[in-house]
Amino acid sequence: MIAELHPAVKRQPQPRTLCAFAQRRYLTYPHANGFADGGRSLVFGQRDTNEYSLWKHDLVTGAERHISTWPRALCPGDMLWFDIARHVNRLAVVTKNTLHIIDLGYPGSAPVPVYRPSTAATLIPLPSITADGTRVILGQRTGINGHASIDLIEISLPPPARLTCSILHPPPRPLARFDWPANHFHLCPADETWIGLCHEGPALQVAARVWAWHAQHAPRGRPLFDNAAAGLAIGHERWAFHSPCTYAVAYGESPREPRGVYQIFNDARPARLISEGNRDWHVSPSHCGRWLVIDTTGPHDAPGRGWENAASISDILLIDTATGRRHFLARSRLRHDCHLHPHPVFSPDGSAIFYNESSPDATGHRVLSISNPWIND
């Protein structure tokens, strides 16, 4: 049964614009962290005609600080993703096939290269940094096309400080190697000994997309959900802050039901349907585990499922993890460039949701926020 929208709250919050369409700013990938200064600040990416840049925005005062700029040609796949250590102001980013660290607590700090693979290998530009900022995990690809292998690697870092010179590491021994397109490696915030990853590819064609790695319990990686057996196109997994589990979406294209948001565990427990829906797309949990936020493939109330009647619209919905009830928060516009998906995320304290929106003429994009109406429930 499709989850019904919860009756309107006493006062529906209104979105707040944090930057202009013309600035072409966006949030980092949903399974990374873009918040700094204990949640007071948020780092935006900015994509201009010839370059990418990073900006730190104070959510209280609106003050901004430029972090760094790179030519677009140096950004792999014409994307710039980043991750910030949750307990310290240290940012990890990949450009020019090199992992860089920026210590944000020191104004003017420049990107410091800490790892560059051999010319035969390519870094996957989705780093994941530990909460204390002392380790980064990411994928490294060797070979091309159907002959590539993916290594899960870990780079150790000195304690947070103002790094001023290169500390390039030698090639690390892989934690694991995969002979299929593994991607989206990210540390489980609740237990960083667990690393989430996916078998990338069309969710209708990949038999098992959601995987986990653990040095003892899953040293070669372990699939956590059988897409083929369930008849569900499951993807866009995001590991949780409160428990070693992940949330993932059974897309509207799934041939079977129930579609919607599932909780998937790191052990043998069966997946749990949280909330049913025919247009769910990306999912992100609050740190406390009480709520989820999703975006949709088209208006949530439009007929059809998946991308049917989508009309470049994506809605932002709030979900109660205990009951599955939903609440409409805002309507956004999307483009198919990955960094222009809405990608909603919670603030660390759960009081607000942040998301991307494209301009009506598709030339610009911006970031907005909206209050969580259930924060005091």
Coordinates of C-alpha atoms in Angstrom, one line a residue:
M1 CA 0.0 0.0 0.0
I2 CA 1.4 3.4 -1.0
A3 CA 2.2 5.5 2.0
E4 CA -0.2 8.3 2.4
L5 CA 1.0 11.9 3.0
H6 CA 0.6 12.9 6.6
P7 CA -2.0 15.7 7.2
A8 CA -0.6 19.2 7.1
V9 CA 1.4 20.3 10.1
K10 CA 0.2 23.4 12.0
R11 CA 2.5 25.6 10.0
Q12 CA 4.0 24.5 6.7
P13 CA 7.7 25.7 6.6
Q14 CA 8.8 27.6 3.5
P15 CA 12.1 27.1 1.7
R16 CA 15.0 29.5 2.2
T17 CA 17.3 30.3 -0.6
L18 CA 21.0 30.1 0.3
C19 CA 22.5 31.2 -3.1
A20 CA 21.4 32.4 -6.5
F21 CA 20.8 30.4 -9.6
A22 CA 23.5 32.4 -11.3
Q23 CA 26.1 31.1 -8.8
R24 CA 25.6 27.5 -10.0
R25 CA 26.1 25.9 -6.6
Y26 CA 25.3 22.4 -5.4
L27 CA 25.6 20.1 -2.5
T28 CA 28.2 17.3 -2.3
Y29 CA 27.1 13.7 -2.9
P30 CA 24.4 12.5 -0.4
H31 CA 26.6 9.8 1.2
A32 CA 29.3 12.4 1.9
N33 CA 29.3 15.2 4.4
G34 CA 29.2 18.9 3.4
F35 CA 28.8 20.4 6.9
A36 CA 31.7 22.1 8.8
D37 CA 32.2 23.9 12.1
G38 CA 30.0 21.5 14.0
G39 CA 27.1 22.0 11.6
R40 CA 27.2 25.8 11.6
S41 CA 28.6 26.0 8.1
L42 CA 27.9 24.2 4.8
V43 CA 30.4 23.8 1.9
F44 CA 29.0 24.3 -1.6
G45 CA 30.5 23.2 -4.9
Q46 CA 30.3 25.8 -7.7
R47 CA 30.5 24.8 -11.3
D48 CA 31.4 27.6 -13.7
T49 CA 32.1 27.6 -17.4
N50 CA 35.8 26.7 -17.0
E51 CA 36.3 25.9 -13.4
Y52 CA 35.0 24.3 -10.2
S53 CA 35.4 26.0 -6.8
L54 CA 34.4 25.3 -3.2
W55 CA 32.8 27.8 -0.8
K56 CA 32.1 27.7 2.9
H57 CA 28.8 29.3 3.9
D58 CA 28.0 30.3 7.5
L59 CA 24.4 29.2 8.0
V60 CA 23.9 31.7 10.8
T61 CA 25.4 34.9 9.4
G62 CA 25.5 34.2 5.7
A63 CA 29.2 35.0 5.6
E64 CA 31.2 33.1 2.9
R65 CA 34.8 32.1 2.4
H66 CA 36.4 30.8 -0.8
I67 CA 38.2 27.6 -0.2
S68 CA 39.8 26.7 -3.5
T69 CA 39.4 26.6 -7.3
W70 CA 40.4 24.1 -10.0
P71 CA 40.1 24.0 -13.8
R72 CA 37.2 21.8 -14.9
A73 CA 39.7 19.8 -17.0
L74 CA 41.3 18.6 -13.8
C75 CA 38.1 17.3 -12.3
P76 CA 37.5 13.6 -13.1
G77 CA 34.3 13.0 -15.1
D78 CA 33.7 16.8 -15.0
M79 CA 32.5 16.4 -11.4
L80 CA 33.8 17.6 -8.1
W81 CA 32.7 15.8 -5.0
F82 CA 34.1 16.2 -1.5
D83 CA 33.7 14.8 2.0
I84 CA 34.3 16.6 5.4
A85 CA 35.3 14.8 8.6
R86 CA 32.3 15.2 10.9
H87 CA 34.3 15.9 14.1
V88 CA 37.0 18.1 12.6
N89 CA 37.2 20.6 9.8
R90 CA 39.2 18.5 7.3
L91 CA 38.0 18.1 3.7
A92 CA 39.0 15.4 1.2
V93 CA 38.7 15.9 -2.5
V94 CA 40.0 14.3 -5.7
T95 CA 41.3 16.4 -8.6
K96 CA 43.9 15.7 -11.3
N97 CA 43.8 12.0 -10.2
T98 CA 45.2 13.0 -6.8
L99 CA 43.6 12.9 -3.3
H100 CA 43.9 16.3 -1.6
I101 CA 43.3 17.3 2.0
I102 CA 42.2 20.8 3.1
D103 CA 42.2 21.8 6.8
L104 CA 39.3 24.2 6.8
G105 CA 40.0 25.4 10.4
Y106 CA 42.9 27.4 9.1
P107 CA 41.7 30.2 6.7
G108 CA 43.8 30.3 3.6
S109 CA 44.9 26.6 3.8
A110 CA 45.6 25.3 0.4
P111 CA 44.8 21.8 -0.9
V112 CA 47.7 19.4 0.1
P113 CA 48.2 16.3 -2.1
V114 CA 48.4 13.1 0.0
Y115 CA 48.1 10.3 -2.6
R116 CA 48.6 9.9 -6.3
P117 CA 48.4 6.5 -7.9
S118 CA 50.6 5.2 -10.7
T119 CA 49.8 6.3 -14.2
A120 CA 48.1 3.0 -14.8
A121 CA 45.4 3.6 -12.1
T122 CA 42.6 6.1 -11.7
L123 CA 41.0 7.3 -8.5
I124 CA 37.2 7.2 -8.2
P125 CA 36.4 10.8 -7.2
L126 CA 34.2 10.0 -4.2
P127 CA 36.4 10.0 -1.1
S128 CA 35.1 9.1 2.3
I129 CA 36.9 10.5 5.4
T130 CA 36.6 9.2 8.9
A131 CA 34.9 11.4 11.6
D132 CA 38.3 12.2 13.2
G133 CA 39.9 13.0 9.9
T134 CA 42.7 10.5 10.1
R135 CA 41.8 8.1 7.3
V136 CA 40.3 8.3 3.8
I137 CA 38.9 5.4 1.9
L138 CA 38.2 5.5 -1.8
G139 CA 38.2 3.3 -4.9
Q140 CA 41.0 3.0 -7.4
R141 CA 40.5 1.6 -10.9
T142 CA 43.1 -0.3 -12.9
G143 CA 42.4 -1.2 -16.6
I144 CA 39.7 -0.1 -18.9
N145 CA 36.2 -1.1 -20.0
G146 CA 35.3 -4.7 -19.2
H147 CA 38.9 -5.5 -18.1
A148 CA 39.1 -3.1 -15.1
S149 CA 39.5 -4.1 -11.5
I150 CA 38.5 -1.8 -8.6
D151 CA 40.6 -1.7 -5.4
L152 CA 39.2 -0.4 -2.1
I153 CA 42.1 1.5 -0.6
E154 CA 42.8 3.4 2.6
I155 CA 45.0 6.4 3.1
S156 CA 46.2 7.3 6.6
L157 CA 46.6 11.0 7.5
P158 CA 48.3 12.9 10.3
P159 CA 46.1 14.4 13.0
P160 CA 44.3 17.6 11.9
A161 CA 46.6 20.5 11.6
R162 CA 47.5 23.1 9.1
L163 CA 49.2 20.9 6.5
T164 CA 51.5 23.1 4.3
C165 CA 53.5 20.6 2.2
S166 CA 52.9 17.4 0.2
I167 CA 52.9 14.2 2.1
L168 CA 52.4 11.8 -0.8
H169 CA 51.9 8.2 0.3
P170 CA 53.3 5.1 -1.5
P171 CA 50.6 2.8 -3.1
P172 CA 48.7 1.2 -0.3
R173 CA 47.9 -2.5 -0.1
P174 CA 44.2 -2.8 -1.2
L175 CA 41.7 -3.7 1.5
A176 CA 39.8 -5.6 -1.2
R177 CA 39.7 -6.0 -5.0
F178 CA 36.6 -6.3 -7.1
D179 CA 36.5 -7.5 -10.8
W180 CA 33.3 -5.7 -11.4
P181 CA 32.3 -2.0 -11.3
A182 CA 32.4 -1.3 -7.6
N183 CA 31.7 2.3 -6.6
H184 CA 30.2 4.6 -4.0
F185 CA 32.5 3.4 -1.2
H186 CA 31.5 5.2 2.0
L187 CA 32.2 4.6 5.7
C188 CA 29.2 3.7 7.9
P189 CA 29.0 6.7 10.3
A190 CA 27.6 4.5 13.1
D191 CA 30.5 2.0 12.8
E192 CA 33.4 3.0 10.6
T193 CA 34.7 -0.6 10.5
W194 CA 31.9 -1.2 8.0
I195 CA 32.2 0.3 4.5
G196 CA 29.3 0.5 2.1
L197 CA 29.7 0.1 -1.6
C198 CA 27.6 -0.8 -4.7
H199 CA 27.8 -2.9 -7.8
E200 CA 27.2 0.0 -10.2
G201 CA 25.1 -0.3 -13.2
P202 CA 21.4 -0.3 -14.2
A203 CA 19.5 -1.4 -11.1
L204 CA 17.2 -3.6 -13.3
Q205 CA 20.2 -5.5 -14.6
V206 CA 22.5 -5.8 -11.6
A207 CA 21.5 -8.8 -9.6
A208 CA 22.8 -7.4 -6.3
R209 CA 23.7 -3.7 -6.0
V210 CA 24.0 -3.1 -2.3
W211 CA 27.2 -4.4 -0.7
A212 CA 29.2 -4.1 2.4
W213 CA 32.9 -4.6 3.3
H214 CA 34.3 -5.5 6.7
A215 CA 37.8 -6.7 7.5
Q216 CA 36.6 -9.6 9.6
H217 CA 33.0 -10.3 8.6
A218 CA 33.1 -9.5 4.9
P219 CA 36.8 -9.3 3.8
R220 CA 35.9 -9.9 0.1
G221 CA 32.7 -7.8 0.3
R222 CA 29.2 -9.2 0.8
P223 CA 26.0 -8.5 -1.1
L224 CA 23.2 -7.4 1.3
F225 CA 20.1 -7.5 -1.0
D226 CA 19.2 -9.8 -3.9
N227 CA 17.6 -7.5 -6.5
A228 CA 16.9 -10.3 -8.9
A229 CA 15.1 -12.5 -6.4
A230 CA 13.0 -9.7 -5.0
G231 CA 12.1 -8.3 -8.5
L232 CA 13.1 -4.8 -7.2
A233 CA 15.5 -2.3 -8.7
I234 CA 17.2 -1.3 -5.5
G235 CA 19.9 1.4 -5.4
H236 CA 21.1 4.8 -4.0
E237 CA 22.1 3.2 -0.7
R238 CA 23.2 5.5 2.2
W239 CA 24.6 4.0 5.4
A240 CA 23.1 5.2 8.7
F241 CA 24.4 7.3 11.6
H242 CA 22.6 5.6 14.4
S243 CA 23.1 1.9 13.5
P244 CA 25.3 -0.2 11.1
C245 CA 22.6 -0.5 8.5
T246 CA 21.8 1.2 5.2
Y247 CA 18.8 2.7 3.5
A248 CA 18.1 2.2 -0.1
V249 CA 15.4 2.9 -2.7
A250 CA 13.4 0.4 -4.8
Y251 CA 12.8 2.6 -7.8
G252 CA 9.5 3.1 -9.6
E253 CA 10.9 1.0 -12.5
S254 CA 10.9 -2.1 -10.3
P255 CA 8.8 -4.8 -11.9
R256 CA 7.4 -6.0 -8.5
E257 CA 6.1 -4.4 -5.4
P258 CA 6.4 -3.0 -2.8
R259 CA 8.5 -0.2 -4.2
G260 CA 9.8 2.6 -1.9
V261 CA 12.4 2.9 0.9
Y262 CA 14.0 -0.1 2.6
Q263 CA 16.2 -0.5 5.6
I264 CA 18.9 -3.1 4.8
F265 CA 21.0 -4.6 7.6
N266 CA 24.7 -5.7 7.8
D267 CA 23.8 -9.1 9.1
A268 CA 21.4 -11.9 8.0
R269 CA 18.1 -10.0 9.0
P270 CA 15.7 -9.5 6.1
A271 CA 15.3 -6.0 4.7
R272 CA 12.5 -3.9 6.2
L273 CA 10.2 -1.8 4.1
I274 CA 10.1 1.6 5.7
S275 CA 7.7 3.4 3.4
E276 CA 6.1 2.5 0.1
G277 CA 6.2 4.8 -2.9
N278 CA 6.4 4.6 -6.7
R279 CA 8.7 7.6 -7.4
D280 CA 11.3 7.5 -4.6
W281 CA 14.8 8.3 -5.9
H282 CA 17.5 9.3 -3.4
V283 CA 17.3 8.8 0.4
S284 CA 19.2 10.3 3.3
P285 CA 18.7 9.6 7.0
S286 CA 18.8 12.0 10.0
H287 CA 21.6 11.4 12.4
C288 CA 19.2 10.2 15.1
G289 CA 17.5 7.7 12.8
R290 CA 14.0 9.0 13.4
W291 CA 13.5 10.5 9.9
L292 CA 14.4 10.1 6.3
V293 CA 14.3 12.6 3.5
I294 CA 13.8 11.6 -0.2
D295 CA 13.5 13.2 -3.6
T296 CA 11.3 11.8 -6.3
T297 CA 11.3 11.1 -10.0
G298 CA 8.6 13.5 -10.9
P299 CA 5.8 15.0 -8.8
H300 CA 4.9 12.7 -6.0
D301 CA 1.2 13.0 -6.7
A302 CA 1.4 12.5 -10.5
P303 CA -0.1 9.4 -12.1
G304 CA 2.3 6.6 -13.0
R305 CA 5.6 5.5 -11.5
G306 CA 9.3 6.0 -12.0
W307 CA 10.0 8.5 -14.7
E308 CA 6.5 8.5 -16.2
N309 CA 5.1 12.0 -16.3
A310 CA 8.1 13.3 -14.4
A311 CA 8.3 16.7 -16.2
S312 CA 11.7 17.6 -14.8
I313 CA 10.1 17.9 -11.3
S314 CA 11.4 16.4 -8.1
D315 CA 9.6 16.7 -4.8
I316 CA 11.2 16.6 -1.3
L317 CA 9.4 14.4 1.2
L318 CA 10.0 13.7 4.8
I319 CA 9.4 10.1 6.2
D320 CA 8.9 8.9 9.7
T321 CA 11.0 5.7 10.0
A322 CA 8.7 4.2 12.7
T323 CA 5.4 4.6 10.9
G324 CA 6.3 5.2 7.3
R325 CA 4.2 8.3 7.2
R326 CA 5.2 11.0 4.6
H327 CA 5.1 14.8 4.5
F328 CA 5.5 16.9 1.5
L329 CA 8.2 19.6 2.1
A330 CA 9.0 21.3 -1.2
R331 CA 9.0 21.0 -5.0
S332 CA 12.3 21.2 -6.9
R333 CA 13.4 21.1 -10.5
L334 CA 16.0 18.7 -11.7
R335 CA 18.4 18.2 -14.6
H336 CA 20.1 14.9 -15.4
D337 CA 23.6 16.0 -14.6
C338 CA 24.3 14.1 -11.4
H339 CA 25.3 17.1 -9.3
L340 CA 22.0 18.8 -10.3
H341 CA 19.8 16.2 -8.7
P342 CA 18.0 17.5 -5.6
H343 CA 20.1 15.2 -3.3
P344 CA 18.3 16.3 0.0
V345 CA 20.2 15.9 3.3
F346 CA 19.6 16.7 6.9
S347 CA 21.6 19.2 9.0
P348 CA 23.5 17.3 11.7
D349 CA 20.9 18.2 14.4
G350 CA 18.0 17.2 12.1
S351 CA 16.4 20.7 12.3
A352 CA 16.6 21.4 8.6
I353 CA 16.8 19.8 5.2
F354 CA 19.0 21.1 2.4
Y355 CA 18.6 20.4 -1.4
N356 CA 19.5 21.4 -4.9
E357 CA 17.3 23.1 -7.5
S358 CA 17.8 23.9 -11.2
S359 CA 16.5 27.1 -12.7
P360 CA 13.4 27.1 -15.0
D361 CA 15.6 27.7 -18.1
A362 CA 18.1 25.0 -17.0
T363 CA 21.1 27.5 -17.1
G364 CA 21.6 27.8 -13.3
H365 CA 21.3 26.0 -10.0
R366 CA 21.1 26.8 -6.4
V367 CA 20.9 25.3 -2.8
L368 CA 17.8 25.8 -0.6
S369 CA 16.9 24.8 3.0
I370 CA 13.7 24.1 4.7
S371 CA 12.9 23.5 8.4
N372 CA 12.0 20.0 9.6
P373 CA 8.3 20.4 10.8
W374 CA 8.6 17.3 12.9
I375 CA 11.6 18.4 14.9
N376 CA 9.5 19.0 18.1
D377 CA 7.2 16.0 17.7

